[in-house]
Short mmCIF file of C-alpha atoms and ligand atoms in Angstrom, two decimals:
data_model
loop_
_atom_site.label_atom_id
_atom_site.label_comp_id
_atom_site.label_asym_id
_atom_site.label_seq_id
_atom_site.Cartn_x
_atom_site.Cartn_y
_atom_site.Cartn_z
CA UNK A 5 -14.04 16.93 10.14
CA UNK A 6 -13.29 20.52 11.26
CA UNK A 7 -13.76 23.00 8.41
CA UNK A 8 -10.60 24.82 7.27
CA UNK A 9 -10.63 27.80 4.95
CA UNK A 10 -10.62 31.57 4.59
CA UNK A 11 -11.54 33.38 7.79
CA UNK A 12 -10.88 36.95 6.60
CA UNK A 13 -9.93 38.80 3.40
CA UNK A 14 -8.58 42.29 2.78
CA UNK A 15 -7.24 43.99 -0.30
CA UNK A 16 -4.94 46.89 -1.03
CA UNK A 17 -5.03 48.52 -4.44
CA UNK A 18 -2.18 50.50 -5.98
CA UNK A 19 -3.15 54.15 -5.43
CA UNK A 20 -2.95 55.30 -9.06
CA UNK A 21 -5.15 54.40 -11.98
CA UNK A 22 -4.87 54.46 -15.76
CA UNK A 23 -8.13 54.98 -17.64
CA UNK A 24 -7.84 52.63 -20.63
CA UNK A 25 -10.67 54.11 -22.71
CA UNK A 26 -9.98 57.82 -22.10
CA UNK A 27 -6.20 57.91 -21.63
CA UNK A 28 -4.59 54.76 -23.08
CA UNK A 29 -6.72 54.05 -26.18
CA UNK A 30 -6.29 57.47 -27.87
CA UNK A 31 -2.48 57.28 -27.60
CA UNK A 32 -2.50 53.71 -28.93
CA UNK A 33 -4.84 54.70 -31.75
CA UNK A 34 -7.28 51.96 -30.71
CA UNK A 35 -11.05 51.92 -30.32
CA UNK A 36 -11.80 52.19 -26.55
CA UNK A 37 -14.16 49.21 -26.94
CA UNK A 38 -11.14 46.94 -27.46
CA UNK A 39 -10.22 47.54 -23.81
CA UNK A 40 -13.57 48.06 -22.09
CA UNK A 41 -15.54 45.42 -24.00
CA UNK A 42 -13.06 43.02 -25.67
CA UNK A 43 -10.42 42.76 -22.94
CA UNK A 44 -12.94 43.94 -20.33
CA UNK A 45 -10.80 46.34 -18.25
CA UNK A 46 -11.81 49.96 -17.62
CA UNK A 47 -8.98 50.95 -15.29
CA UNK A 48 -5.58 49.56 -14.33
CA UNK A 49 -4.47 50.11 -10.74
CA UNK A 50 -0.82 51.15 -10.62
CA UNK A 51 1.57 51.72 -7.67
CA UNK A 52 2.52 55.24 -6.59
CA UNK A 53 6.26 55.92 -6.31
CA UNK A 54 6.36 54.85 -2.63
CA UNK A 55 4.42 51.62 -3.21
CA UNK A 56 5.62 48.14 -4.13
CA UNK A 57 4.72 44.49 -3.48
CA UNK A 58 5.88 44.80 0.14
CA UNK A 59 3.94 47.95 1.02
CA UNK A 60 0.75 46.73 -0.66
CA UNK A 61 1.02 43.29 0.98
CA UNK A 62 1.84 44.74 4.41
CA UNK A 63 -0.98 47.30 4.17
CA UNK A 64 -3.52 44.60 3.26
CA UNK A 65 -2.22 42.38 6.08
CA UNK A 66 -2.39 45.22 8.63
CA UNK A 67 -5.98 45.99 7.70
CA UNK A 68 -6.79 42.31 8.16
CA UNK A 69 -5.03 42.01 11.53
CA UNK A 70 -6.70 45.20 12.80
CA UNK A 71 -10.15 44.08 11.74
CA UNK A 72 -9.75 40.65 13.33
CA UNK A 73 -7.99 42.08 16.42
CA UNK A 74 -4.96 39.81 15.89
CA UNK A 75 -1.48 40.03 17.40
CA UNK A 76 1.69 38.55 15.84
CA UNK A 77 1.48 35.58 18.24
CA UNK A 78 -1.82 34.53 16.62
CA UNK A 79 -0.04 33.91 13.30
CA UNK A 80 1.96 30.69 12.76
CA UNK A 81 2.86 31.17 9.09
CA UNK A 82 3.21 33.98 6.60
CA UNK A 83 3.26 32.83 2.99
CA UNK A 84 3.62 35.30 0.17
CA UNK A 85 2.68 34.59 -3.43
CA UNK A 86 4.18 36.87 -6.04
CA UNK A 87 5.66 36.88 -9.49
CA UNK A 88 7.11 40.37 -9.00
CA UNK A 89 9.81 39.54 -6.41
CA UNK A 90 12.97 41.67 -6.43
CA UNK A 91 15.20 39.22 -4.56
CA UNK A 92 16.15 35.64 -5.45
CA UNK A 93 16.98 34.73 -1.86
CA UNK A 94 15.23 36.78 0.83
CA UNK A 95 11.48 36.18 0.74
CA UNK A 96 8.99 39.04 0.61
CA UNK A 97 7.28 37.58 3.70
CA UNK A 98 10.27 38.60 5.85
CA UNK A 99 9.97 42.19 4.64
CA UNK A 100 6.24 42.17 5.33
CA UNK A 101 6.74 40.70 8.81
CA UNK A 102 9.37 43.41 9.45
CA UNK A 103 6.87 46.08 8.46
CA UNK A 104 4.14 44.66 10.69
CA UNK A 105 6.56 44.41 13.63
CA UNK A 106 7.02 48.20 13.41
CA UNK A 107 3.39 48.72 14.43
CA UNK A 108 2.44 45.76 16.66
CA UNK A 109 3.71 44.68 20.05
CA UNK A 110 5.37 41.27 19.84
CA UNK A 111 6.96 39.65 16.80
CA UNK A 112 6.67 36.90 14.20
CA UNK A 113 9.89 35.11 15.21
CA UNK A 114 8.09 31.77 15.61
CA UNK A 115 6.09 32.02 12.40
CA UNK A 116 7.20 29.97 9.39
CA UNK A 117 7.70 32.31 6.41
CA UNK A 118 8.10 31.61 2.74
CA UNK A 119 7.45 32.65 -0.81
CA UNK A 120 5.70 30.54 -3.43
CA UNK A 121 6.28 30.64 -7.16
CA UNK A 122 4.10 29.29 -9.93
CA UNK A 123 3.04 32.39 -11.87
CA UNK A 124 -0.54 33.42 -10.99
CA UNK A 125 -1.31 30.05 -9.39
CA UNK A 126 0.91 30.50 -6.35
CA UNK A 127 -1.67 32.39 -4.24
CA UNK A 128 -3.87 29.32 -4.34
CA UNK A 129 -0.87 27.07 -3.64
CA UNK A 130 -0.22 29.14 -0.49
CA UNK A 131 -3.82 28.46 0.57
CA UNK A 132 -3.10 24.75 0.04
CA UNK A 133 0.03 24.90 2.16
CA UNK A 134 -1.87 26.63 4.96
CA UNK A 135 -4.77 24.17 4.70
CA UNK A 136 -2.41 21.18 4.83
CA UNK A 137 -0.44 22.65 7.77
CA UNK A 138 -3.63 23.12 9.77
CA UNK A 139 -5.05 19.72 8.78
CA UNK A 140 -1.78 18.05 9.76
CA UNK A 141 -2.23 19.50 13.26
CA UNK A 142 1.04 21.44 13.14
CA UNK A 143 -0.45 24.90 13.67
CA UNK A 144 -0.60 24.95 17.52
CA UNK A 145 -3.95 26.70 17.32
CA UNK A 146 -2.50 29.51 15.21
CA UNK A 147 -3.74 30.80 11.85
CA UNK A 148 -1.84 31.36 8.58
CA UNK A 149 -1.50 34.66 6.79
CA UNK A 150 -1.47 34.29 3.00
CA UNK A 151 -0.61 37.39 0.99
CA UNK A 152 -0.80 37.52 -2.82
CA UNK A 153 0.88 40.71 -4.04
CA UNK A 154 2.00 41.82 -7.49
CA UNK A 155 2.90 44.73 -9.69
CA UNK A 156 1.79 43.28 -13.03
CA UNK A 157 3.71 45.56 -15.37
CA UNK A 158 4.59 44.73 -18.98
CA UNK A 159 7.21 46.11 -21.33
CA UNK A 160 5.93 49.35 -22.86
CA UNK A 161 4.24 48.49 -26.16
CA UNK A 162 3.66 44.80 -25.29
CA UNK A 163 0.04 43.76 -25.96
CA UNK A 164 -0.14 42.84 -22.26
CA UNK A 165 0.31 46.53 -21.36
CA UNK A 166 -3.47 46.89 -21.63
CA UNK A 167 -4.01 44.32 -18.86
CA UNK A 168 -1.61 45.73 -16.23
CA UNK A 169 -2.53 46.07 -12.56
CA UNK A 170 -1.08 46.33 -9.06
CA UNK A 171 -2.45 45.29 -5.71
CA UNK A 172 -2.49 42.75 -2.92
CA UNK A 173 -5.00 40.42 -1.30
CA UNK A 174 -4.37 39.20 2.26
CA UNK A 175 -6.23 36.16 3.58
CA UNK A 176 -6.35 34.57 7.01
CA UNK A 177 -6.58 30.75 6.88
CA UNK A 178 -7.98 29.12 9.98
CA UNK A 179 -10.18 26.41 11.46
CA UNK A 180 -13.94 27.06 11.49
CA UNK A 181 -13.49 30.00 9.09
CA UNK A 182 -15.99 32.84 8.70
CA UNK A 183 -15.96 33.18 4.90
CA UNK A 184 -15.42 29.89 3.00
CA UNK A 185 -14.33 26.31 3.77
CA UNK A 186 -12.06 24.62 1.19
CA UNK A 187 -12.86 21.19 -0.22
CA UNK A 188 -10.42 18.34 0.23
CA UNK A 189 -11.08 17.36 -3.40
CA UNK A 190 -8.89 19.11 -5.97
CA UNK A 191 -8.17 18.70 -9.66
CA UNK A 192 -4.94 19.57 -11.48
CA UNK A 193 -4.06 20.20 -15.12
CA UNK A 194 -0.31 20.70 -15.48
CA UNK A 195 2.18 20.66 -18.37
CA UNK A 196 5.57 22.11 -19.33
CA UNK A 197 4.48 25.15 -21.40
CA UNK A 198 6.14 28.33 -22.69
CA UNK A 199 3.30 30.86 -22.72
CA UNK A 200 4.46 33.51 -20.20
CA UNK A 201 7.74 33.60 -18.32
CA UNK A 202 10.29 35.97 -16.74
CA UNK A 203 13.73 34.37 -17.13
CA UNK A 204 15.66 36.65 -14.75
CA UNK A 205 13.95 39.73 -16.15
CA UNK A 206 11.44 42.13 -14.65
CA UNK A 207 8.90 42.28 -17.46
CA UNK A 208 7.45 39.06 -18.86
CA UNK A 209 8.06 37.42 -22.23
CA UNK A 210 4.50 36.68 -23.32
CA UNK A 211 2.93 34.77 -26.16
CA UNK A 212 -0.51 36.24 -25.44
CA UNK A 213 -2.53 34.27 -27.98
CA UNK A 214 -0.89 30.99 -27.00
CA UNK A 215 -1.44 31.74 -23.30
CA UNK A 216 -5.18 31.82 -23.98
CA UNK A 217 -5.07 28.31 -25.47
CA UNK A 218 -2.89 26.98 -22.65
CA UNK A 219 -5.18 28.50 -19.99
CA UNK A 220 -8.21 26.80 -21.55
CA UNK A 221 -6.48 23.42 -22.04
CA UNK A 222 -5.10 23.23 -18.49
CA UNK A 223 -8.42 24.38 -16.95
CA UNK A 224 -10.24 21.66 -18.84
CA UNK A 225 -7.75 19.03 -17.63
CA UNK A 226 -8.10 20.30 -14.07
CA UNK A 227 -11.91 20.13 -14.26
CA UNK A 228 -11.79 16.54 -15.52
CA UNK A 229 -9.36 15.66 -12.75
CA UNK A 230 -11.59 17.37 -10.16
CA UNK A 231 -14.62 15.44 -11.43
CA UNK A 232 -12.68 12.17 -11.17
CA UNK A 233 -12.56 12.64 -7.38
CA UNK A 234 -15.62 14.79 -6.62
CA UNK A 235 -18.08 13.43 -9.23
CA UNK A 236 -19.62 15.20 -12.24
CA UNK A 237 -20.31 18.92 -11.90
CA UNK A 238 -23.61 20.54 -12.83
CA UNK A 239 -24.31 24.30 -13.20
CA UNK A 240 -26.78 24.18 -10.32
CA UNK A 241 -24.20 22.73 -7.91
CA UNK A 242 -22.39 26.07 -7.69
CA UNK A 243 -23.62 29.59 -7.11
CA UNK A 244 -20.45 31.21 -8.53
CA UNK A 245 -17.43 30.12 -10.57
CA UNK A 246 -14.54 32.47 -9.62
CA UNK A 247 -11.72 31.90 -12.13
CA UNK A 248 -8.26 33.35 -12.47
CA UNK A 249 -8.90 36.64 -14.29
CA UNK A 250 -5.91 38.00 -16.23
CA UNK A 251 -8.65 40.10 -17.86
CA UNK A 252 -12.42 39.52 -17.97
CA UNK A 253 -12.36 38.61 -21.70
CA UNK A 254 -10.32 35.51 -20.80
CA UNK A 255 -12.96 34.40 -18.30
CA UNK A 256 -15.68 34.86 -20.93
CA UNK A 257 -13.88 32.29 -23.09
CA UNK A 258 -13.36 29.88 -20.19
CA UNK A 259 -16.97 30.22 -19.05
CA UNK A 260 -18.39 29.17 -22.41
CA UNK A 261 -16.14 26.11 -22.59
CA UNK A 262 -16.90 25.28 -18.98
CA UNK A 263 -20.66 25.56 -19.50
CA UNK A 264 -20.50 23.19 -22.47
CA UNK A 265 -18.58 20.71 -20.34
CA UNK A 266 -20.83 20.81 -17.27
CA UNK A 267 -24.09 20.67 -19.24
CA UNK A 268 -23.08 17.64 -21.35
CA UNK A 269 -25.36 14.64 -20.68
CA UNK A 270 -27.66 16.76 -18.52
CA UNK A 271 -31.27 17.90 -18.89
CA UNK A 272 -29.89 21.29 -19.96
CA UNK A 273 -28.28 19.78 -23.07
CA UNK A 274 -31.59 18.03 -23.86
CA UNK A 275 -33.57 21.25 -23.38
CA UNK A 276 -31.22 23.13 -25.73
CA UNK A 277 -31.32 20.41 -28.40
CA UNK A 278 -34.44 21.70 -30.18
CA UNK A 279 -32.76 25.05 -30.78
CA UNK A 280 -29.08 24.22 -31.29
CA UNK A 281 -28.86 20.41 -31.51
CA UNK A 282 -26.98 18.05 -29.20
CA UNK A 283 -23.30 18.61 -28.43
CA UNK A 284 -20.98 17.06 -31.03
CA UNK A 285 -19.50 13.69 -29.91
CA UNK A 286 -16.07 12.83 -31.31
CA UNK A 287 -17.04 9.28 -32.28
CA UNK A 288 -19.53 10.69 -34.81
CA UNK A 289 -16.84 12.49 -36.84
CA UNK A 290 -14.32 11.05 -39.26
CA UNK A 291 -11.51 13.47 -38.47
CA UNK A 292 -10.47 15.52 -35.48
CA UNK A 293 -10.70 18.68 -37.65
CA UNK A 294 -14.36 17.97 -38.49
CA UNK A 295 -15.13 17.39 -34.83
CA UNK A 296 -13.41 20.62 -33.75
CA UNK A 297 -15.27 22.60 -36.40
CA UNK A 298 -18.57 21.16 -35.16
CA UNK A 299 -17.63 22.12 -31.58
CA UNK A 300 -16.89 25.70 -32.66
CA UNK A 301 -20.24 25.93 -34.46
CA UNK A 302 -22.05 24.53 -31.39
CA UNK A 303 -20.30 27.00 -29.08
CA UNK A 304 -21.27 29.92 -31.30
CA UNK A 305 -24.90 28.85 -30.99
CA UNK A 306 -24.62 28.08 -27.27
CA UNK A 307 -23.32 31.59 -26.55
CA UNK A 308 -26.58 33.07 -27.84
CA UNK A 309 -28.97 30.85 -25.87
CA UNK A 310 -31.09 32.26 -23.04
CA UNK A 311 -29.95 29.43 -20.73
CA UNK A 312 -26.26 30.24 -21.19
CA UNK A 313 -26.73 33.99 -20.90
CA UNK A 314 -28.77 33.70 -17.71
CA UNK A 315 -26.19 31.38 -16.17
CA UNK A 316 -23.36 33.73 -17.19
CA UNK A 317 -25.09 36.80 -15.71
CA UNK A 318 -25.76 35.04 -12.43
CA UNK A 319 -22.69 32.79 -11.94
CA UNK A 320 -19.81 34.51 -13.80
CA UNK A 321 -20.45 38.23 -14.25
CA UNK A 322 -20.33 39.02 -10.49
CA UNK A 323 -16.85 37.42 -10.31
CA UNK A 324 -15.25 39.81 -12.84
CA UNK A 325 -16.61 43.15 -11.61
CA UNK A 326 -13.60 44.12 -9.47
CA UNK A 327 -11.09 42.88 -12.04
CA UNK A 328 -12.62 45.18 -14.66
CA UNK A 329 -11.86 48.11 -12.33
CA UNK A 330 -8.25 47.19 -11.44
CA UNK A 331 -6.67 45.00 -14.16
CA UNK A 332 -4.52 41.93 -13.61
CA UNK A 333 -3.20 41.39 -10.10
CA UNK A 334 -1.54 38.08 -11.11
CA UNK A 335 -1.38 35.89 -7.95
CA UNK A 336 -4.24 37.81 -6.34
CA UNK A 337 -6.58 37.73 -9.34
CA UNK A 338 -8.55 34.57 -8.56
CA UNK A 339 -8.89 35.77 -4.97
CA UNK A 340 -10.27 39.08 -6.26
CA UNK A 341 -12.77 37.06 -8.32
CA UNK A 342 -14.04 35.25 -5.22
CA UNK A 343 -14.24 38.53 -3.31
CA UNK A 344 -15.99 40.24 -6.22
CA UNK A 345 -18.72 37.57 -6.23
CA UNK A 346 -19.21 37.72 -2.46
CA UNK A 347 -19.46 41.52 -2.56
CA UNK A 348 -22.02 41.37 -5.36
CA UNK A 349 -24.11 38.89 -3.35
CA UNK A 350 -23.90 41.06 -0.23
CA UNK A 351 -25.00 44.16 -2.15
CA UNK A 352 -27.99 42.26 -3.57
CA UNK A 353 -28.83 40.80 -0.18
CA UNK A 354 -28.48 37.21 -1.41
CA UNK A 355 -28.18 34.54 1.29
CA UNK A 356 -25.13 32.48 0.39
CA UNK A 357 -24.48 30.50 3.58
CA UNK A 358 -24.07 26.81 2.69
CA UNK A 359 -23.82 27.50 -1.07
CA UNK A 360 -20.84 26.23 -3.04
CA UNK A 361 -18.43 27.94 -5.44
CA UNK A 362 -16.15 26.22 -7.95
CA UNK A 363 -12.81 28.03 -7.92
CA UNK A 364 -10.44 27.76 -10.91
CA UNK A 365 -6.87 29.02 -10.51
CA UNK A 366 -4.23 29.16 -13.23
CA UNK A 367 -0.54 29.93 -13.55
CA UNK A 368 1.38 30.19 -16.81
CA UNK A 369 4.11 27.70 -17.38
CA UNK A 370 1.52 26.08 -16.79
CA UNK A 371 -0.87 24.64 -14.24
CA UNK A 372 -4.54 24.95 -13.39
CA UNK A 373 -6.15 23.88 -10.13
CA UNK A 374 -9.85 23.49 -9.38
CA UNK A 375 -11.49 22.99 -5.99
CA UNK A 376 -14.85 23.73 -4.37
CA UNK A 377 -15.55 26.12 -1.50
CA UNK A 378 -18.56 26.18 0.82
CA UNK A 379 -19.72 29.62 1.94
CA UNK A 380 -19.85 29.97 5.72
CA UNK A 381 -22.33 31.76 7.97
CA UNK A 382 -20.02 34.72 8.66
CA UNK A 383 -19.38 35.57 4.99
CA UNK A 384 -21.55 38.69 4.86
CA UNK A 385 -19.94 40.39 7.84
CA UNK A 386 -16.57 39.32 6.44
CA UNK A 387 -16.98 41.22 3.18
CA UNK A 388 -19.34 44.06 4.07
CA UNK A 389 -16.76 45.89 6.18
CA UNK A 390 -14.20 46.12 3.36
CA UNK A 391 -13.33 49.56 1.97
CA UNK A 392 -12.97 48.38 -1.65
CA UNK A 393 -15.20 51.06 -3.17
CA UNK A 394 -13.42 53.85 -1.30
CA UNK A 395 -9.96 52.57 -2.25
CA UNK A 396 -10.90 52.37 -5.92
CA UNK A 397 -12.66 55.74 -5.95
CA UNK A 398 -9.71 57.48 -4.25
CA UNK A 399 -7.12 56.45 -6.85
CA UNK A 400 -5.28 59.27 -8.60
CA UNK A 401 -6.22 59.43 -12.29
CA UNK A 402 -3.00 59.52 -14.37
CA UNK A 403 -2.49 61.41 -17.62
CA UNK A 404 -0.58 59.43 -20.25
CA UNK A 405 2.62 61.41 -19.58
CA UNK A 406 2.31 60.69 -15.85
CA UNK A 407 1.70 57.00 -16.61
CA UNK A 408 4.97 56.92 -18.58
CA UNK A 409 6.82 58.34 -15.56
CA UNK A 410 5.20 55.84 -13.19
CA UNK A 411 6.18 52.95 -15.48
CA UNK A 412 9.78 54.26 -15.51
CA UNK A 413 9.90 54.66 -11.71
CA UNK A 414 9.02 50.99 -11.26
CA UNK A 415 11.33 49.83 -14.06
CA UNK A 416 14.36 48.25 -12.37
CA UNK A 417 16.57 49.22 -15.35
CA UNK A 418 15.88 52.94 -14.97
CA UNK A 419 16.75 55.54 -12.38
CA UNK A 420 14.31 58.42 -12.39
CA UNK A 421 13.19 60.81 -9.69
CA UNK A 422 9.44 61.40 -9.71
CA UNK A 423 7.31 63.20 -7.11
CA UNK A 424 4.60 61.11 -5.48
CA UNK A 425 1.08 61.64 -6.82
CA UNK A 426 -0.78 60.89 -3.57
CA UNK A 427 -0.08 61.58 0.08
CA UNK A 428 0.50 58.44 2.20
CA UNK A 429 -1.47 58.28 5.42
CA UNK A 430 -1.74 55.43 7.92
CA UNK A 431 0.26 53.04 5.70
CA UNK A 432 3.65 51.46 5.02
CA UNK A 433 5.83 53.19 2.43
CA UNK A 434 9.08 52.38 0.62
CA UNK A 435 11.82 54.79 1.73
CA UNK A 436 14.92 53.68 -0.25
CA UNK A 437 17.77 51.20 -0.21
CA UNK A 438 20.05 50.11 2.63
CA UNK A 439 23.78 49.29 2.60
CA UNK A 440 23.28 45.72 1.26
CA UNK A 441 20.85 46.93 -1.39
CA UNK A 442 17.92 45.79 0.74
CA UNK A 443 14.69 47.73 0.42
CA UNK A 444 13.64 49.81 3.43
CA UNK A 445 10.16 50.65 4.70
CA UNK A 446 8.47 52.68 7.36
CA UNK A 447 4.98 53.30 8.65
CA UNK A 448 3.55 56.76 8.02
CA UNK A 449 0.92 57.88 10.55
N1 COA B 503 -14.94 46.40 -29.42
C1 COA B 503 -15.12 45.22 -28.78
N2 COA B 503 -14.18 44.22 -28.76
C2 COA B 503 -13.02 44.43 -29.41
C3 COA B 503 -12.78 45.62 -30.11
C4 COA B 503 -13.79 46.64 -30.09
N3 COA B 503 -13.61 47.80 -30.72
N4 COA B 503 -11.54 45.53 -30.65
C5 COA B 503 -11.03 44.32 -30.31
N5 COA B 503 -11.93 43.65 -29.56
C6 COA B 503 -11.78 42.34 -28.95
C7 COA B 503 -11.09 41.30 -29.84
O1 COA B 503 -12.02 40.67 -30.70
C8 COA B 503 -10.53 40.35 -28.78
O2 COA B 503 -11.56 39.52 -28.26
P1 COA B 503 -11.58 37.94 -28.62
O3 COA B 503 -10.28 37.38 -28.13
O4 COA B 503 -12.75 37.43 -27.87
O5 COA B 503 -11.70 37.87 -30.11
C9 COA B 503 -10.15 41.29 -27.64
O6 COA B 503 -10.89 42.50 -27.84
C10 COA B 503 -8.65 41.63 -27.60
O7 COA B 503 -8.27 42.07 -28.86
P2 COA B 503 -6.94 41.50 -29.55
O8 COA B 503 -6.83 42.08 -30.91
O9 COA B 503 -6.88 40.00 -29.42
O10 COA B 503 -5.87 42.15 -28.56
P3 COA B 503 -4.29 42.01 -28.57
O11 COA B 503 -3.78 41.31 -29.76
O12 COA B 503 -3.79 43.38 -28.31
O13 COA B 503 -3.94 41.05 -27.30
C11 COA B 503 -4.05 39.82 -25.24
C12 COA B 503 -4.81 40.72 -26.25
C13 COA B 503 -4.96 39.43 -24.11
C14 COA B 503 -3.55 38.56 -25.93
C15 COA B 503 -2.87 40.63 -24.68
O14 COA B 503 -3.38 41.67 -23.90
C16 COA B 503 -1.89 39.84 -23.85
O15 COA B 503 -0.93 39.30 -24.38
N6 COA B 503 -2.08 39.78 -22.52
C17 COA B 503 -1.15 39.16 -21.59
C18 COA B 503 -1.25 37.65 -21.54
C19 COA B 503 -2.41 37.17 -20.80
O16 COA B 503 -2.93 37.83 -19.96
N7 COA B 503 -2.81 35.92 -21.12
C20 COA B 503 -3.95 35.28 -20.49
C21 COA B 503 -3.69 33.96 -19.90
S1 COA B 503 -3.01 33.98 -18.27
#
């Protein structure tokens, strides 16, 4: 069967940054360690006044098309994933196509465009749609452009404010891809939940503590569902485990639970037994409460074992490096985690071709999805050319007063005039509103 998967990746970060330890923590009266160690984010990327989900998505897509030497005719679909849309009817993909048509010969008139919604999961659902479209033989030899783009802003003072972020990831989905091939096997964990939602409002209503429990419960269901079709998973089957990363602290919790699950009934559980005992089995406990308490005690011990820590350093830590520098990019976050791991491997000169990753996506509301990806021969070239370090280093460092202005500029309820902090160059920018309240964009040389 022809491999189908991700042939190219590019990202575009918001051009401003908020330093959580130096700038945010003192104003909040919090210990900086809460953000850098507990939550795990050093900086949030934020959009400059001329940036939004369209400019960031279009800029990432243009970088991708330029690097791959593509023309509009090579693209048969443009799917955008976002939970920051500003229009309930016109999809962001039409705006992005309009931007790209300003700079390329030809057009996207015969490309199918859409917008997917399921909180942070929808980027992965767009990959599914592209995969299925290609597998069904409906692509006429063309590739799909998937763009996950978000301005993840919270109400000022909401606990989520510490996890904000803004940026886009563009991915090209094609046959015989250069970076990873997607597995046909998938697992789902899905339930009607009220953990994070935006009922016709810009900033989310969040039950942060509950969202942690829902994330873990749905991921576990998805893993069990994945194993029911792909067979049991073992830590050594996968080189990395990129998970949806609302903030690295969340992934730390998921990783520990996941490790317990995938080491149960393996030689690793046996090897750990002398030090921390065997994993609790529910049938050995009289009540559910007793069983859950035993699980918590086992997990506390497991966290401190050499085996777990080595696995975490090698299989999880590389996936959260970029997230810790940019914050939550919602729909793009799991795709940043994959990219983060591939970049870490490239910088350490690890040979990944043929290795597998287990990718866990999650969207509040809530649904988790788990699938495997096989790294392809062209992965190194595919990630080495990216300008991630330069983009992150070039961000303008905001003072707290400037951050307050930036938050207001992007608040749909407010009208404030603020000077831009950076100078746009070789990129799409937002220029204002048209007569039907549409947003307008142009390319700045
Ligand atoms: N040094 C090290 N760690 C510290 C610390 C310090 N000085 N101070 C606090 N911490 C740790 C806490 O122990 C906690 O870690 P734990 O959960 O492993 O115990 C972490 O930092 C966060 O502290 P907490 O007091 O829980 O923060 P909070 O009440 O302000 O809320 C969130 C944190 C994540 C719930 C909040 O940011 C939020 O609602 N985020 C949006 C929702 C979200 O992203 N949900 C995820 C699922 S998609």
